[in-house]
CSV table of C-alpha atoms in Angstrom, one decimal:
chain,number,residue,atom,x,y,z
R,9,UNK,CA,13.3,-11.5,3.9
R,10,UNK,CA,14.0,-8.2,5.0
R,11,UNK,CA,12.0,-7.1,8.4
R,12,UNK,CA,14.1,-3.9,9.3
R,13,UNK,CA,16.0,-1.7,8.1
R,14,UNK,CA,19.0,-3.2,9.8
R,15,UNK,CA,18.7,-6.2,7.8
R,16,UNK,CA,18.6,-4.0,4.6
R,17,UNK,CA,21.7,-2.1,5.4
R,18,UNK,CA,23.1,-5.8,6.5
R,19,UNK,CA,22.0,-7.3,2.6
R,20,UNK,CA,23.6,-4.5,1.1
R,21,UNK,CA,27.4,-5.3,2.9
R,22,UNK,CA,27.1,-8.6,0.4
R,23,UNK,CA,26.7,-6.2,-2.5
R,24,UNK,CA,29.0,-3.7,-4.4
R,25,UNK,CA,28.6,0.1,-3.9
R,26,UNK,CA,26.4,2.0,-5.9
R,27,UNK,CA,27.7,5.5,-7.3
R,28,UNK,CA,24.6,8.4,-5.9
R,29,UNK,CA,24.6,11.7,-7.9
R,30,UNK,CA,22.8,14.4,-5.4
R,31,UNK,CA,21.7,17.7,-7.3
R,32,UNK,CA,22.8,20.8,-5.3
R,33,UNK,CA,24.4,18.8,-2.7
R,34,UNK,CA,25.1,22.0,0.0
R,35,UNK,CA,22.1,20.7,2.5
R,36,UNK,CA,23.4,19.4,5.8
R,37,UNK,CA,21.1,17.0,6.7
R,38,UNK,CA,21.4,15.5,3.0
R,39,UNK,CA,25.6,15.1,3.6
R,40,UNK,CA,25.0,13.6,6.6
R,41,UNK,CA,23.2,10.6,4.9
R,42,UNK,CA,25.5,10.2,2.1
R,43,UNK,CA,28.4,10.3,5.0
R,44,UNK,CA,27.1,7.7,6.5
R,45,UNK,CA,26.0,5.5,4.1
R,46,UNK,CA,29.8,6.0,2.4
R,47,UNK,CA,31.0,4.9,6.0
R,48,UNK,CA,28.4,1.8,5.8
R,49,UNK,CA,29.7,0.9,2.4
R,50,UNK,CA,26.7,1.2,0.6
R,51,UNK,CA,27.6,4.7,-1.7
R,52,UNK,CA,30.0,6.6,-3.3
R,53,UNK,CA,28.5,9.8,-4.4
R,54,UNK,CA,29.4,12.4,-6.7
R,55,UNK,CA,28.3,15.7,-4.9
R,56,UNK,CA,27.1,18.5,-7.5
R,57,UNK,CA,26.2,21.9,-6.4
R,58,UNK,CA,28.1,24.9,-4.6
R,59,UNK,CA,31.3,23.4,-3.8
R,60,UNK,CA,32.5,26.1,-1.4
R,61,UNK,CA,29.1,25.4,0.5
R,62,UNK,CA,29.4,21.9,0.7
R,63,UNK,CA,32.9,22.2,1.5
R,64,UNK,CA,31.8,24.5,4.6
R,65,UNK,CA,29.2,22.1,5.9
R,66,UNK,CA,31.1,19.2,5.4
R,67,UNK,CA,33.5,21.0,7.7
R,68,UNK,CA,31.3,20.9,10.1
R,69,UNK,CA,30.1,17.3,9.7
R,70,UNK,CA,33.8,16.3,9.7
R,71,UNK,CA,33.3,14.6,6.4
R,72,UNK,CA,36.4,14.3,4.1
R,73,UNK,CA,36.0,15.3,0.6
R,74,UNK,CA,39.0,13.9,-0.3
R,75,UNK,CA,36.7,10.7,-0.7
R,76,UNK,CA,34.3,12.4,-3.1
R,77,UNK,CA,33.5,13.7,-6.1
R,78,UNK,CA,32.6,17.4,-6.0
R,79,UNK,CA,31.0,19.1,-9.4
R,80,UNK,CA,31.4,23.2,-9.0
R,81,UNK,CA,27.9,24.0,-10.4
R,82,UNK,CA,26.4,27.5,-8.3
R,83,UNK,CA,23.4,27.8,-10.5
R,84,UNK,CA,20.6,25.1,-8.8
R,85,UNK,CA,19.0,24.6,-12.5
R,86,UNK,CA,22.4,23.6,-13.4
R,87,UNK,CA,23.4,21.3,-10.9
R,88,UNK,CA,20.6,19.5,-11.0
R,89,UNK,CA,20.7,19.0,-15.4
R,90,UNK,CA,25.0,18.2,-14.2
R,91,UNK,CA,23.7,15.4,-11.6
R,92,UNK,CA,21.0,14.0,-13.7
R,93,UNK,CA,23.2,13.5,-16.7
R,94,UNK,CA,25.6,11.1,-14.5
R,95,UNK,CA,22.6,9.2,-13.8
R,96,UNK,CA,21.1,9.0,-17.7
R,97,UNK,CA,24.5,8.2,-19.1
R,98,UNK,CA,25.2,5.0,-16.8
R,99,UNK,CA,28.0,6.9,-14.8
R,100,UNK,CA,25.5,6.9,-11.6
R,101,UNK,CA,23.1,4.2,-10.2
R,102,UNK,CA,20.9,6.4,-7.8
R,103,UNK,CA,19.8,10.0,-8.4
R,104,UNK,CA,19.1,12.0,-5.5
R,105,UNK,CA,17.3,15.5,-4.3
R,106,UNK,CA,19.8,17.9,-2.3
R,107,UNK,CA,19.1,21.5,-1.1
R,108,UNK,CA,16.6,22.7,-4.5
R,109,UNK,CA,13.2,22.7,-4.6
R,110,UNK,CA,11.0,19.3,-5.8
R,111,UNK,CA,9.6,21.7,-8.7
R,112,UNK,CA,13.3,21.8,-9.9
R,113,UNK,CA,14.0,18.7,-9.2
R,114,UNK,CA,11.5,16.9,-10.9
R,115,UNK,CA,12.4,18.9,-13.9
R,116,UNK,CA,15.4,17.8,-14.1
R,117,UNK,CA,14.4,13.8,-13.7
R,118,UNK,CA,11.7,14.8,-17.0
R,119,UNK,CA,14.2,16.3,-19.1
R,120,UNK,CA,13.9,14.8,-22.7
R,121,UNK,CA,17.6,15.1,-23.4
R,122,UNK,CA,19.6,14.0,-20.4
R,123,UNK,CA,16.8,13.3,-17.3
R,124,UNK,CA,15.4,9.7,-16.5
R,125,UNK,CA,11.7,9.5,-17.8
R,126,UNK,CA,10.8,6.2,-19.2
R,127,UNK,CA,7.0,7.3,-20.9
R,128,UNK,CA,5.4,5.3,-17.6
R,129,UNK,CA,3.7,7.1,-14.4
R,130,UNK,CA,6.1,8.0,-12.0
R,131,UNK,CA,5.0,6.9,-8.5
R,132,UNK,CA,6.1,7.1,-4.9
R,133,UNK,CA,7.4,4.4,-2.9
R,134,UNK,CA,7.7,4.8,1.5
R,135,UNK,CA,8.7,1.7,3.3
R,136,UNK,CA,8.1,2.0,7.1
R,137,UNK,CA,9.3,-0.1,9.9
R,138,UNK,CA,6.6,0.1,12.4
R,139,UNK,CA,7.4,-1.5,16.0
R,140,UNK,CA,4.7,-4.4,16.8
R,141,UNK,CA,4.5,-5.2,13.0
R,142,UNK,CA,6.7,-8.4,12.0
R,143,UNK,CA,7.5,-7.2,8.5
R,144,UNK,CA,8.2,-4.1,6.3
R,145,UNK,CA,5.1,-1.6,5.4
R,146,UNK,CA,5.2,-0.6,1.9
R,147,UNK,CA,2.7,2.6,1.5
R,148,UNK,CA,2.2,3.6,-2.1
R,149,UNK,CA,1.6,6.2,-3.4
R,150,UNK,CA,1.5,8.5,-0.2
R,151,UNK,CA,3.4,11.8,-2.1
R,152,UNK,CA,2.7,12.2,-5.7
R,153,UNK,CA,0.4,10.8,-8.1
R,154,UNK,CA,-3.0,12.9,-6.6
R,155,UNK,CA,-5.8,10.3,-8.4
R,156,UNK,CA,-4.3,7.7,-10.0
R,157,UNK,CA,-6.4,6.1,-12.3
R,158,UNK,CA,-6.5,2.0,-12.8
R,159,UNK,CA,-3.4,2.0,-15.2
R,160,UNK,CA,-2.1,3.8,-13.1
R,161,UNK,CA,-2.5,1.7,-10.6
R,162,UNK,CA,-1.6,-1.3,-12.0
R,163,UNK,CA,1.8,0.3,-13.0
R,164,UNK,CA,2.2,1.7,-9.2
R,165,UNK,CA,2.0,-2.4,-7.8
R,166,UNK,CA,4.2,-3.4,-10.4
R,167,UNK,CA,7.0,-0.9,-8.9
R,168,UNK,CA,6.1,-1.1,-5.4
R,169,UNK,CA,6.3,-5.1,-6.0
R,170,UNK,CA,9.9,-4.6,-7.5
R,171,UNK,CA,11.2,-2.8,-4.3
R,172,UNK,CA,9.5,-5.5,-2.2
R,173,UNK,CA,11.0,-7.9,-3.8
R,174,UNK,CA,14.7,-6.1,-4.0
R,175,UNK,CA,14.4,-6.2,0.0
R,176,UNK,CA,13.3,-10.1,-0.2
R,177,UNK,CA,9.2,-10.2,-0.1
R,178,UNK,CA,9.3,-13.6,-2.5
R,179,UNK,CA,5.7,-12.9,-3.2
R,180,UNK,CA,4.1,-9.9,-1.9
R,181,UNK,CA,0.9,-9.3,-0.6
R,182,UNK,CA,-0.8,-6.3,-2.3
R,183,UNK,CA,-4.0,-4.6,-0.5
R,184,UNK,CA,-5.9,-2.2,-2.6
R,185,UNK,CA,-7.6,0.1,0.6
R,186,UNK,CA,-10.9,1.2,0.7
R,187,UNK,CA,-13.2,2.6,3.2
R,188,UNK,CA,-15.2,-1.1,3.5
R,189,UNK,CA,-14.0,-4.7,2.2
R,190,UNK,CA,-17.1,-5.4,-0.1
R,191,UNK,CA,-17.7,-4.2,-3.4
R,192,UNK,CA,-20.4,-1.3,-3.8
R,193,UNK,CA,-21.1,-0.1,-7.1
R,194,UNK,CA,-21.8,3.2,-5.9
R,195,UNK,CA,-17.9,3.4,-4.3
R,196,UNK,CA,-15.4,3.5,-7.6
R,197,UNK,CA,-12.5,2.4,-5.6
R,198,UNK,CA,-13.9,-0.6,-4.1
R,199,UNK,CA,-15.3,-1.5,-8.0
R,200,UNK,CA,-11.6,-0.8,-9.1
R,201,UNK,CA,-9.7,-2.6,-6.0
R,202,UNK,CA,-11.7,-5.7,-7.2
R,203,UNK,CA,-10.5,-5.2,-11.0
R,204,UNK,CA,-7.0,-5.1,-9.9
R,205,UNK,CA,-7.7,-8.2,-8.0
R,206,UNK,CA,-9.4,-10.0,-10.9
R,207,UNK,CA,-6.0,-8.9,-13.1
R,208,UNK,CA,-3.5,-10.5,-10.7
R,209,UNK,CA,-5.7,-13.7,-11.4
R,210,UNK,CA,-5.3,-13.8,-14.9
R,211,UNK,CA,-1.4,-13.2,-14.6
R,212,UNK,CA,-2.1,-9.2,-15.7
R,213,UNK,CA,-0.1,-8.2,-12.6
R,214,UNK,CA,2.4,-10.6,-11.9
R,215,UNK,CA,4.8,-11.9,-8.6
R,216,UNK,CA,2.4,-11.1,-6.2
R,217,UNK,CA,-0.9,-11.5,-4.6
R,218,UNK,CA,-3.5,-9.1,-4.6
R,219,UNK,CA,-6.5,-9.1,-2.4
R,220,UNK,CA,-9.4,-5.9,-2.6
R,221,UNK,CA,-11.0,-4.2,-1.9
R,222,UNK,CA,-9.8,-4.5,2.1
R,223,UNK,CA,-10.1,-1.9,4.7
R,224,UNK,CA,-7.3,-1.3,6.5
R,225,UNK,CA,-8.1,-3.1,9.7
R,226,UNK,CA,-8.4,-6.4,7.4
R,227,UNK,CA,-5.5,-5.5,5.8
R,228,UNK,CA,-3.1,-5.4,8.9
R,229,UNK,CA,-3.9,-6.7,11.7
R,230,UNK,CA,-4.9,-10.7,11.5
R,231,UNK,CA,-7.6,-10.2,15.0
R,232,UNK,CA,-9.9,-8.1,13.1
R,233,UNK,CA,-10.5,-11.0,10.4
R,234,UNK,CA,-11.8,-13.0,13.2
R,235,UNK,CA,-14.9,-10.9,13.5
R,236,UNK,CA,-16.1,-9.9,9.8
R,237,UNK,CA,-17.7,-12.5,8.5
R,238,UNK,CA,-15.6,-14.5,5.6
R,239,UNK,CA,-12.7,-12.2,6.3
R,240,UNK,CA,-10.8,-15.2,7.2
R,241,UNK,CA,-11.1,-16.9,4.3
R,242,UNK,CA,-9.6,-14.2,2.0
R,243,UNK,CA,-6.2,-13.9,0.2
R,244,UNK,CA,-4.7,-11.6,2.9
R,245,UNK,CA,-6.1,-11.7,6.6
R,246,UNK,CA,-4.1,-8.6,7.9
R,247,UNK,CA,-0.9,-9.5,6.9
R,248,UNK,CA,-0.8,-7.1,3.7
R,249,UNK,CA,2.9,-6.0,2.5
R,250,UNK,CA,2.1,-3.6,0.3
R,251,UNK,CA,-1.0,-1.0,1.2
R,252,UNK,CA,-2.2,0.6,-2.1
R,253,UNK,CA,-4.2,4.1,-1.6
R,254,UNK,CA,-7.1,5.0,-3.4
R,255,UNK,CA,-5.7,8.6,-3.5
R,256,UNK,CA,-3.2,11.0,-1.9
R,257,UNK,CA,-5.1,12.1,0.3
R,258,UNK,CA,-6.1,9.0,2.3
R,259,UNK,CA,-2.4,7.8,1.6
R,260,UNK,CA,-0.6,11.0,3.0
R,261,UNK,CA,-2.9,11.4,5.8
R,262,UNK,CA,-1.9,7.6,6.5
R,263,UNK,CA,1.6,8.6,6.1
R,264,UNK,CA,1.9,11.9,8.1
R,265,UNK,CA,-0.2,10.1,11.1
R,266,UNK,CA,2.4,7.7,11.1
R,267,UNK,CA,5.4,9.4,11.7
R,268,UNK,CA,3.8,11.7,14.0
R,269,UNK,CA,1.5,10.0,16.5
R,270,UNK,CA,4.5,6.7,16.6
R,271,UNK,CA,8.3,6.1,17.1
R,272,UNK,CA,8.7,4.1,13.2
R,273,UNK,CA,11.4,3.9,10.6
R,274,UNK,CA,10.9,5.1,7.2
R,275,UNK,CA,12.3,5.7,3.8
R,276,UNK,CA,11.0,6.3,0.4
R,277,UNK,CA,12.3,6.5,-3.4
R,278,UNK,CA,10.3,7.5,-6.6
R,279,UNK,CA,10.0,4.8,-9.2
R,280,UNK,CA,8.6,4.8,-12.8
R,281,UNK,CA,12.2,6.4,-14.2
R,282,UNK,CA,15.3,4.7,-16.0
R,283,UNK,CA,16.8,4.6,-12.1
R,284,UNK,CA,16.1,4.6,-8.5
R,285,UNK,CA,15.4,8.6,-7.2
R,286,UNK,CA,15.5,10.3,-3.9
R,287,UNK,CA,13.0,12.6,-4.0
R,288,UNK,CA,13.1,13.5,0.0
R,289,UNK,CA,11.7,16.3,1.9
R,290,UNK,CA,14.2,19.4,3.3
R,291,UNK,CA,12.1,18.9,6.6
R,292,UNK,CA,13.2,14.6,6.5
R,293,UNK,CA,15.7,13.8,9.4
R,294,UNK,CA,18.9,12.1,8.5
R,295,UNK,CA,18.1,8.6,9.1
R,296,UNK,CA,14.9,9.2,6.7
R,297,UNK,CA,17.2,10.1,4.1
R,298,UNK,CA,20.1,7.1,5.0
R,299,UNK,CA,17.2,4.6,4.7
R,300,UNK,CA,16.1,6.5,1.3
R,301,UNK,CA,19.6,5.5,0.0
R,302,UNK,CA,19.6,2.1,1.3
R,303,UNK,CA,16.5,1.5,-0.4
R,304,UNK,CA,17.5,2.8,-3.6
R,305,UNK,CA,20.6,1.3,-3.1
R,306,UNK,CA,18.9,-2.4,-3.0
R,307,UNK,CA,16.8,-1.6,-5.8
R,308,UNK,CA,19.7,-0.4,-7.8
R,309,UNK,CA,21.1,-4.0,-7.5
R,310,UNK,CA,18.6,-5.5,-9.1
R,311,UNK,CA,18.1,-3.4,-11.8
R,312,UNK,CA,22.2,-3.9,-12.3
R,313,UNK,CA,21.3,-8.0,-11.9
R,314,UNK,CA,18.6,-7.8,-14.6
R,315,UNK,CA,15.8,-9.1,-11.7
R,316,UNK,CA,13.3,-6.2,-12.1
């Protein structure tokens, strides 16, 4: 099982490169990551965009693009319809979000002709590694889908149990998050944390466990079971690997405190589409977007292997 990042990066030496097709490749912090995943053995990438632009910033990064691909595409739009494609006709494993704007982006990954939509809710992935916690954190969904309903959520722990599973959770624990750990008819999201629990029962969500409504003492951290009664005696006594949020604001409130307020590791992919996507912030540091890759990277392999 992977605990770190590290030992992600370290599973994916055993595997064969995945090809990474970044729309409007000229961002700096972006070429960084894919240089150093390329060094780490994980990527090749073909870089689409402004190729005198990347060519000046990879100058800069001493990166040589003799190793690369690079697609001449100036217009953003464009490049991003030119990356996509690679991914939609199988000649890329991993589609990822340069220097263009999410509105764009997103676009391109809905196109009907060429992009990556497979009919099902798309849904947003972060895995953190948080120091004093034994195990990977996956928060879902933190970013995108504002209220997801309960197919929706059903369909967001099926994905977020996949890339669990890619980085060696057997049988994830799934917490559906509430503000309390008891179901109140008068609180929707506790009524529906205990539906999704009743589902995983009757083999409606499979390869995992699922455990809710929990609050989010119960769900990570094993002391606080020891004084609520009967919270010892439940499916998941605060060691939850998956933490499911009613909404996006409790999840990216969650998220943002995170990697403010504490010194963690984090990365995060977009699932719900024909392949693994990047869908990064500018404002992400390098290593947020290397651990993006790698992430997508492990997913890719078992999409390629037929396990998810």
């Amino acid at each position: 099982m992977s605990k770190s990042f590290d030992d992600i990066l370290a599973k994916l030496k055993t595997t064969g490169k995945k090809k990474l097709a970044v729309a409007y490749a000229q961002d700096e912090h972006v070429l960084e990551a894919v240089e150093l995943a390329h060094k780490k053995g994980i990527v090749d990438a073909v870089l689409v965009g402004d190729a005198d632009k990347i060519a000046e910033i990879a100058k800069t990064l001493n990166m040589n693009l003799d190793e690369y691909e690079v697609i001449d595409v100036k217009d953003m739009q464009e490049a991003a319809t030119c990356a996509v494609k690679l991914v939609h006709d199988g000649k890329a494993d991993i589609y990822m979000k340069g220097s263009l704007d999410s509105k764009t982006f997103l676009k391109s990954v809905l196109n009907k002709e060429v992009g990556l939509r497979t009919g099902q809710t798309l849904s947003h992935v972060c895995v953190f590694e948080i120091p004093g916690i034994d195990r990977l954190l996956f928060l879902t969904d933190v970013a995108f889908l504002p209220y997801p309903t309960l197919e929706d959520k059903k369909q967001i722990i099926e994905y977020t149990v996949n890339v669990a599973r890619a980085c060696g959770v057997e049988m994830p624990k799934v917490a559906p998050l509430a503000a309390v750990e008891v179901v109140n008819p008068k609180m929707p999201v506790t009524v529906e944390a205990d539906e999704l629990t009743k589902a995983c029962e009757a083999g409606e969500i499979k390869n995992c466990i699922v455990d809710g409504p929990l609050s989010m003492d119960l769900a990570i951290d094993p002391e606080a079971a020891k004084f609520k009664a009967g919270a010892e005696d439940r499916k998941i006594v605060g060691d939850a690997d998956i933490l499911l949020f009613p909404d996006i604001h409790a999840g990216n409130l969650t998220y943002k405190t995170i990697v403010r307020l504490a010194t963690v590791k984090n990365g995060n992919i977009l699932l719900g589409t024909k392949a693994p996507v990047i869908l990064t912030s500018r404002s992400d540091s390098v290593d947020v977007k290397l651990n993006s890759i790698a992430l997508a990277a492990v997913v890719a392999e078992d999409q390629k292997n037929g396990t998810i």
